[in-house]
Amino acid sequence: MHHVGHVDWDFSEPPAGYAGSAEGYASSCLVGSHTGAVHTELSISKLEPGGWTGLHLHSFESAVYVLAGTPVLNIDGHQNQLRAGDYALLPIGQRPADTFFLPVDAAAASVPPGPVSRFLGHYAGTPPQQEALRVDDRVRDREPAGMDTALLAYSGISVKMMVDRGLGAELLVMFMVDYEPGGAAQAHDHPFEEAYFFLEGEIEAEVDGIAYKLRAGDVLFAGVGSTHGFYNTGRGRVRWIETQAPQPPGRHSYRWTGPWQRLESQTSGNTGRPWLRI
């Protein structure tokens, strides 16, 4: 199961349950139960100048990434001034309802910023490194030759982990991905859900046997067992934000398809398609 969509920035309504507890705040759900997701919800949000949301708790973990602007985030008892490239983990609040607002007024949102929370970070970007990551000139169906060359499956790719166990997350991960020209992830699937928000460039994708060209502003959801591969056959870099939920297990996170099935058989001693963690 998968879903492909595109961001439409023409939205103006707050999420359900925020009425009376927010002003100048709007959000649009891109991935959720309406796209077949069970563990994942991906949304984009806008906060107008002077806008605010009341202090609240969730019964789930959330991760945020700032695309533009300078919002103030109240988290972990501190006011934190954010900017583009900042990210944050909003830990679970353990309340019976999904979102529970605390009895505070809007003035709390204007408190001057304080110490930086341990749940925050910043991504300044990864410099181009096409030559450093180059393996060969093949993009699709690179032939595996053993575990020592398994990087052929994932080549020309830089990953910056942002929200994971190192930041305190227990239920999800969020990271930034950069594909150099010629970068590729050969076809595979996972025992967890993935959501992608494309920020820059254009990439060829194949999801459950269907070919797509994905560009900035596009959204992709890949459910458990959804086979997907990405191939940067263009001349420019490609960048996206990716989430995974639940967090990938310590073993059996990947299952390769195509010519990589032979590598799985050689390394696992099995003839089927066992989960293989690279």
mmCIF file of C-alpha atoms in Angstrom:
data_model
loop_
_atom_site.group_PDB
_atom_site.id
_atom_site.type_symbol
_atom_site.label_atom_id
_atom_site.label_comp_id
_atom_site.label_asym_id
_atom_site.label_seq_id
_atom_site.Cartn_x
_atom_site.Cartn_y
_atom_site.Cartn_z
ATOM 1 C CA MET A 1 0.000 0.000 0.000
ATOM 2 C CA HIS A 2 1.262 3.466 -0.828
ATOM 3 C CA HIS A 3 0.044 6.993 -1.483
ATOM 4 C CA VAL A 4 1.471 9.851 -3.553
ATOM 5 C CA GLY A 5 0.265 13.436 -3.229
ATOM 6 C CA HIS A 6 1.330 17.068 -3.503
ATOM 7 C CA VAL A 7 1.287 19.874 -0.953
ATOM 8 C CA ASP A 8 -1.410 22.503 -1.440
ATOM 9 C CA TRP A 9 -0.514 25.503 0.729
ATOM 10 C CA ASP A 10 -4.015 26.967 0.434
ATOM 11 C CA PHE A 11 -5.345 25.798 3.806
ATOM 12 C CA SER A 12 -6.577 27.916 6.696
ATOM 13 C CA GLU A 13 -8.193 25.672 9.314
ATOM 14 C CA PRO A 14 -6.612 24.460 12.585
ATOM 15 C CA PRO A 15 -6.617 20.744 13.402
ATOM 16 C CA ALA A 16 -9.680 19.255 15.049
ATOM 17 C CA GLY A 17 -9.785 20.044 18.757
ATOM 18 C CA TYR A 18 -7.762 23.286 18.531
ATOM 19 C CA ALA A 19 -10.785 25.612 18.372
ATOM 20 C CA GLY A 20 -10.504 28.190 21.165
ATOM 21 C CA SER A 21 -6.967 27.077 21.984
ATOM 22 C CA ALA A 22 -5.125 28.587 19.008
ATOM 23 C CA GLU A 23 -5.123 31.691 16.841
ATOM 24 C CA GLY A 24 -3.467 32.234 13.475
ATOM 25 C CA TYR A 25 -2.583 28.550 13.292
ATOM 26 C CA ALA A 26 -3.561 26.212 10.445
ATOM 27 C CA SER A 27 -2.551 22.680 9.543
ATOM 28 C CA SER A 28 -3.103 20.207 6.709
ATOM 29 C CA CYS A 29 -2.743 16.444 7.145
ATOM 30 C CA LEU A 30 -0.827 14.928 4.229
ATOM 31 C CA VAL A 31 -0.461 11.343 5.478
ATOM 32 C CA GLY A 32 -2.784 9.689 7.953
ATOM 33 C CA SER A 33 -5.597 7.178 8.233
ATOM 34 C CA HIS A 34 -7.108 8.597 5.018
ATOM 35 C CA THR A 35 -4.008 7.415 3.111
ATOM 36 C CA GLY A 36 -3.939 4.005 4.803
ATOM 37 C CA ALA A 37 -1.402 4.832 7.523
ATOM 38 C CA VAL A 38 -1.697 3.107 10.886
ATOM 39 C CA HIS A 39 1.335 4.460 12.779
ATOM 40 C CA THR A 40 2.093 7.650 10.842
ATOM 41 C CA GLU A 41 0.643 11.137 10.474
ATOM 42 C CA LEU A 42 2.481 13.766 8.444
ATOM 43 C CA SER A 43 1.177 17.339 8.413
ATOM 44 C CA ILE A 44 2.291 20.783 7.300
ATOM 45 C CA SER A 45 1.402 23.779 9.448
ATOM 46 C CA LYS A 46 1.367 27.563 9.184
ATOM 47 C CA LEU A 47 1.641 30.081 12.028
ATOM 48 C CA GLU A 48 0.727 33.642 11.099
ATOM 49 C CA PRO A 49 2.566 36.631 12.673
ATOM 50 C CA GLY A 50 1.281 36.840 16.237
ATOM 51 C CA GLY A 51 -0.272 33.391 15.976
ATOM 52 C CA TRP A 52 -0.093 30.877 18.809
ATOM 53 C CA THR A 53 -1.280 27.527 20.124
ATOM 54 C CA GLY A 54 -1.988 26.898 23.790
ATOM 55 C CA LEU A 55 0.252 24.645 25.862
ATOM 56 C CA HIS A 56 -0.832 21.053 25.376
ATOM 57 C CA LEU A 57 0.173 17.401 25.704
ATOM 58 C CA HIS A 58 -0.168 14.503 23.271
ATOM 59 C CA SER A 59 -0.662 10.783 23.798
ATOM 60 C CA PHE A 60 1.818 10.212 20.977
ATOM 61 C CA GLU A 61 5.284 11.397 19.953
ATOM 62 C CA SER A 62 5.680 14.240 17.452
ATOM 63 C CA ALA A 63 8.646 15.602 15.542
ATOM 64 C CA VAL A 64 8.748 19.024 13.887
ATOM 65 C CA TYR A 65 11.030 20.596 11.284
ATOM 66 C CA VAL A 66 10.983 24.340 10.545
ATOM 67 C CA LEU A 67 10.864 25.101 6.819
ATOM 68 C CA ALA A 68 10.697 28.901 7.177
ATOM 69 C CA GLY A 69 10.149 31.631 9.773
ATOM 70 C CA THR A 70 11.173 32.120 13.402
ATOM 71 C CA PRO A 71 8.565 30.563 15.699
ATOM 72 C CA VAL A 72 8.979 30.251 19.475
ATOM 73 C CA LEU A 73 8.507 26.731 20.830
ATOM 74 C CA ASN A 74 7.598 26.133 24.458
ATOM 75 C CA ILE A 75 8.944 22.670 25.290
ATOM 76 C CA ASP A 76 10.522 21.017 28.278
ATOM 77 C CA GLY A 77 9.684 24.061 30.431
ATOM 78 C CA HIS A 78 11.633 26.489 28.221
ATOM 79 C CA GLN A 79 10.824 28.993 25.486
ATOM 80 C CA ASN A 80 13.037 28.274 22.468
ATOM 81 C CA GLN A 81 13.504 30.577 19.497
ATOM 82 C CA LEU A 82 13.518 28.466 16.340
ATOM 83 C CA ARG A 83 14.603 29.213 12.772
ATOM 84 C CA ALA A 84 14.637 27.432 9.415
ATOM 85 C CA GLY A 85 16.532 24.148 9.703
ATOM 86 C CA ASP A 86 15.683 23.585 13.370
ATOM 87 C CA TYR A 87 13.970 20.388 14.438
ATOM 88 C CA ALA A 88 12.439 19.179 17.695
ATOM 89 C CA LEU A 89 11.049 16.119 19.419
ATOM 90 C CA LEU A 90 7.772 16.579 21.293
ATOM 91 C CA PRO A 91 7.728 13.664 23.754
ATOM 92 C CA ILE A 92 4.674 11.644 24.633
ATOM 93 C CA GLY A 93 2.430 13.202 27.292
ATOM 94 C CA GLN A 94 0.522 10.091 28.413
ATOM 95 C CA ARG A 95 -2.972 11.559 28.428
ATOM 96 C CA PRO A 96 -6.205 9.690 27.622
ATOM 97 C CA ALA A 97 -7.124 12.028 24.750
ATOM 98 C CA ASP A 98 -4.875 12.520 21.746
ATOM 99 C CA THR A 99 -4.389 16.252 22.475
ATOM 100 C CA PHE A 100 -4.929 17.782 25.917
ATOM 101 C CA PHE A 101 -4.685 21.570 26.382
ATOM 102 C CA LEU A 102 -3.414 23.026 29.641
ATOM 103 C CA PRO A 103 -5.271 25.925 31.319
ATOM 104 C CA VAL A 104 -2.949 28.779 30.311
ATOM 105 C CA ASP A 105 -3.646 31.945 28.368
ATOM 106 C CA ALA A 106 -2.176 33.082 25.080
ATOM 107 C CA ALA A 107 0.236 35.456 26.803
ATOM 108 C CA ALA A 108 2.475 32.476 27.584
ATOM 109 C CA ALA A 109 3.386 32.319 23.915
ATOM 110 C CA SER A 110 5.086 35.725 24.106
ATOM 111 C CA VAL A 111 7.496 34.869 26.943
ATOM 112 C CA PRO A 112 11.112 35.673 25.921
ATOM 113 C CA PRO A 113 13.124 32.632 24.790
ATOM 114 C CA GLY A 114 15.022 30.756 27.492
ATOM 115 C CA PRO A 115 17.597 27.953 27.594
ATOM 116 C CA VAL A 116 17.744 25.571 24.661
ATOM 117 C CA SER A 117 15.822 22.349 25.262
ATOM 118 C CA ARG A 118 17.530 18.955 25.072
ATOM 119 C CA PHE A 119 14.844 17.958 22.558
ATOM 120 C CA LEU A 120 16.009 20.443 19.905
ATOM 121 C CA GLY A 121 18.591 20.386 17.124
ATOM 122 C CA HIS A 122 19.587 22.151 13.920
ATOM 123 C CA TYR A 123 20.526 20.859 10.477
ATOM 124 C CA ALA A 124 22.819 23.198 8.545
ATOM 125 C CA GLY A 125 22.916 21.006 5.439
ATOM 126 C CA THR A 126 25.370 18.509 3.989
ATOM 127 C CA PRO A 127 27.776 19.835 1.347
ATOM 128 C CA PRO A 128 27.774 18.157 -2.092
ATOM 129 C CA GLN A 129 29.882 15.000 -2.022
ATOM 130 C CA GLN A 130 29.185 13.287 -5.311
ATOM 131 C CA GLU A 131 32.750 12.122 -5.836
ATOM 132 C CA ALA A 132 33.221 10.940 -2.264
ATOM 133 C CA LEU A 133 30.090 8.770 -2.492
ATOM 134 C CA ARG A 134 30.494 7.546 -6.063
ATOM 135 C CA VAL A 135 30.532 3.755 -6.540
ATOM 136 C CA ASP A 136 30.099 3.324 -10.301
ATOM 137 C CA ASP A 137 28.048 4.792 -13.121
ATOM 138 C CA ARG A 138 25.155 2.359 -12.845
ATOM 139 C CA VAL A 139 22.022 3.674 -11.150
ATOM 140 C CA ARG A 140 19.459 0.876 -11.452
ATOM 141 C CA ASP A 141 19.927 -2.834 -10.700
ATOM 142 C CA ARG A 142 23.494 -2.704 -9.495
ATOM 143 C CA GLU A 143 24.713 -6.261 -9.072
ATOM 144 C CA PRO A 144 25.537 -7.308 -5.496
ATOM 145 C CA ALA A 145 28.756 -9.255 -4.934
ATOM 146 C CA GLY A 146 28.554 -9.986 -1.215
ATOM 147 C CA MET A 147 28.093 -8.129 2.020
ATOM 148 C CA ASP A 148 31.372 -6.275 1.518
ATOM 149 C CA THR A 149 29.815 -4.419 -1.431
ATOM 150 C CA ALA A 150 26.308 -4.101 -0.076
ATOM 151 C CA LEU A 151 26.729 -0.312 -0.176
ATOM 152 C CA LEU A 152 25.895 -0.650 -3.886
ATOM 153 C CA ALA A 153 22.259 -0.916 -2.779
ATOM 154 C CA TYR A 154 22.449 2.461 -1.044
ATOM 155 C CA SER A 155 25.003 4.610 -2.858
ATOM 156 C CA GLY A 156 25.423 8.335 -3.456
ATOM 157 C CA ILE A 157 23.231 9.116 -0.454
ATOM 158 C CA SER A 158 23.820 11.243 2.656
ATOM 159 C CA VAL A 159 21.585 10.813 5.716
ATOM 160 C CA LYS A 160 21.366 13.175 8.681
ATOM 161 C CA MET A 161 19.472 11.653 11.605
ATOM 162 C CA MET A 162 17.512 14.361 13.390
ATOM 163 C CA VAL A 163 14.930 12.787 15.685
ATOM 164 C CA ASP A 164 15.813 9.319 16.981
ATOM 165 C CA ARG A 165 16.698 7.565 20.230
ATOM 166 C CA GLY A 166 19.690 9.860 20.622
ATOM 167 C CA LEU A 167 17.301 12.802 20.995
ATOM 168 C CA GLY A 168 14.954 10.834 23.246
ATOM 169 C CA ALA A 169 12.394 9.471 20.765
ATOM 170 C CA GLU A 170 10.957 6.023 21.423
ATOM 171 C CA LEU A 171 8.297 5.617 18.729
ATOM 172 C CA LEU A 172 9.505 7.363 15.568
ATOM 173 C CA VAL A 173 12.544 8.665 13.692
ATOM 174 C CA MET A 174 12.915 11.673 11.395
ATOM 175 C CA PHE A 175 15.895 12.378 9.170
ATOM 176 C CA MET A 176 17.098 14.350 6.145
ATOM 177 C CA VAL A 177 18.171 12.574 2.961
ATOM 178 C CA ASP A 178 20.364 13.984 0.162
ATOM 179 C CA TYR A 179 20.799 12.086 -3.113
ATOM 180 C CA GLU A 180 23.762 13.041 -5.269
ATOM 181 C CA PRO A 181 23.431 12.662 -9.068
ATOM 182 C CA GLY A 182 23.634 8.923 -9.674
ATOM 183 C CA GLY A 183 22.519 8.145 -6.133
ATOM 184 C CA ALA A 184 20.164 5.218 -5.732
ATOM 185 C CA ALA A 185 18.356 3.000 -3.262
ATOM 186 C CA GLN A 186 17.541 -0.272 -5.002
ATOM 187 C CA ALA A 187 14.051 -1.715 -4.576
ATOM 188 C CA HIS A 188 13.264 -2.887 -1.028
ATOM 189 C CA ASP A 189 10.556 -2.891 1.613
ATOM 190 C CA HIS A 190 10.302 -2.619 5.419
ATOM 191 C CA PRO A 191 8.285 -3.898 8.392
ATOM 192 C CA PHE A 192 7.401 -0.263 9.311
ATOM 193 C CA GLU A 193 5.773 2.782 7.688
ATOM 194 C CA GLU A 194 7.654 5.574 5.932
ATOM 195 C CA ALA A 195 6.559 9.071 4.906
ATOM 196 C CA TYR A 196 8.512 11.402 2.615
ATOM 197 C CA PHE A 197 8.214 15.159 2.046
ATOM 198 C CA PHE A 198 10.290 16.238 -0.975
ATOM 199 C CA LEU A 199 12.112 19.562 -0.619
ATOM 200 C CA GLU A 200 14.427 19.890 -3.605
ATOM 201 C CA GLY A 201 15.201 18.350 -7.004
ATOM 202 C CA GLU A 202 13.516 15.586 -8.987
ATOM 203 C CA ILE A 203 13.931 11.841 -8.590
ATOM 204 C CA GLU A 204 12.645 8.707 -10.292
ATOM 205 C CA ALA A 205 10.806 6.364 -7.966
ATOM 206 C CA GLU A 206 9.214 2.968 -8.322
ATOM 207 C CA VAL A 207 6.634 2.086 -5.677
ATOM 208 C CA ASP A 208 4.802 -1.242 -5.760
ATOM 209 C CA GLY A 209 5.749 -1.555 -9.423
ATOM 210 C CA ILE A 210 4.432 1.911 -10.402
ATOM 211 C CA ALA A 211 6.856 4.532 -11.742
ATOM 212 C CA TYR A 212 6.743 8.126 -10.464
ATOM 213 C CA LYS A 213 8.754 11.313 -10.852
ATOM 214 C CA LEU A 214 8.745 13.073 -7.513
ATOM 215 C CA ARG A 215 9.572 16.762 -7.071
ATOM 216 C CA ALA A 216 9.676 19.465 -4.395
ATOM 217 C CA GLY A 217 6.291 19.665 -2.694
ATOM 218 C CA ASP A 218 5.382 16.039 -3.359
ATOM 219 C CA VAL A 219 4.498 13.617 -0.575
ATOM 220 C CA LEU A 220 4.888 9.842 -0.507
ATOM 221 C CA PHE A 221 3.617 7.306 2.011
ATOM 222 C CA ALA A 222 4.933 3.720 1.866
ATOM 223 C CA GLY A 223 3.130 1.258 4.111
ATOM 224 C CA VAL A 224 4.492 -1.921 5.652
ATOM 225 C CA GLY A 225 5.645 -4.228 2.875
ATOM 226 C CA SER A 226 5.361 -1.569 0.154
ATOM 227 C CA THR A 227 8.269 -2.107 -2.269
ATOM 228 C CA HIS A 228 10.049 1.124 -3.223
ATOM 229 C CA GLY A 229 13.273 2.295 -4.845
ATOM 230 C CA PHE A 230 14.700 5.732 -5.749
ATOM 231 C CA TYR A 231 17.050 6.639 -8.598
ATOM 232 C CA ASN A 232 18.560 10.066 -9.178
ATOM 233 C CA THR A 233 19.209 9.968 -12.912
ATOM 234 C CA GLY A 234 19.337 13.760 -13.249
ATOM 235 C CA ARG A 235 22.154 16.273 -12.877
ATOM 236 C CA GLY A 236 21.002 17.936 -9.673
ATOM 237 C CA ARG A 237 20.821 16.997 -6.021
ATOM 238 C CA VAL A 238 17.619 15.685 -4.449
ATOM 239 C CA ARG A 239 16.589 16.312 -0.834
ATOM 240 C CA TRP A 240 13.704 15.131 1.296
ATOM 241 C CA ILE A 241 12.565 14.752 4.905
ATOM 242 C CA GLU A 242 11.694 11.181 5.874
ATOM 243 C CA THR A 243 9.936 9.666 8.878
ATOM 244 C CA GLN A 244 9.683 6.052 10.007
ATOM 245 C CA ALA A 245 7.159 4.670 12.485
ATOM 246 C CA PRO A 246 7.346 2.577 14.537
ATOM 247 C CA GLN A 247 11.087 2.905 14.997
ATOM 248 C CA PRO A 248 12.976 0.346 12.880
ATOM 249 C CA PRO A 249 13.876 -2.827 14.788
ATOM 250 C CA GLY A 250 17.478 -3.640 15.567
ATOM 251 C CA ARG A 251 17.349 -6.534 13.065
ATOM 252 C CA HIS A 252 15.381 -7.427 9.933
ATOM 253 C CA SER A 253 14.680 -3.824 8.853
ATOM 254 C CA TYR A 254 15.190 -4.241 5.084
ATOM 255 C CA ARG A 255 14.186 -6.751 2.433
ATOM 256 C CA TRP A 256 15.740 -6.306 -1.008
ATOM 257 C CA THR A 257 14.100 -7.301 -4.294
ATOM 258 C CA GLY A 258 15.363 -7.929 -7.826
ATOM 259 C CA PRO A 259 19.019 -9.014 -8.117
ATOM 260 C CA TRP A 260 19.492 -8.419 -4.388
ATOM 261 C CA GLN A 261 17.449 -11.507 -3.583
ATOM 262 C CA ARG A 262 20.492 -13.544 -4.538
ATOM 263 C CA LEU A 263 22.609 -11.702 -1.982
ATOM 264 C CA GLU A 264 20.027 -12.468 0.680
ATOM 265 C CA SER A 265 20.142 -16.162 -0.117
ATOM 266 C CA GLN A 266 23.943 -16.203 -0.081
ATOM 267 C CA THR A 267 24.239 -14.398 3.241
ATOM 268 C CA SER A 268 21.259 -15.798 5.123
ATOM 269 C CA GLY A 269 21.386 -19.468 4.107
ATOM 270 C CA ASN A 270 17.674 -19.281 3.254
ATOM 271 C CA THR A 271 16.007 -19.525 -0.138
ATOM 272 C CA GLY A 272 13.125 -17.142 0.494
ATOM 273 C CA ARG A 273 13.184 -13.391 1.046
ATOM 274 C CA PRO A 274 14.245 -13.016 4.681
ATOM 275 C CA TRP A 275 14.397 -9.583 6.283
ATOM 276 C CA LEU A 276 17.955 -8.313 5.964
ATOM 277 C CA ARG A 277 19.409 -5.402 7.880
ATOM 278 C CA ILE A 278 22.239 -3.537 6.120
#
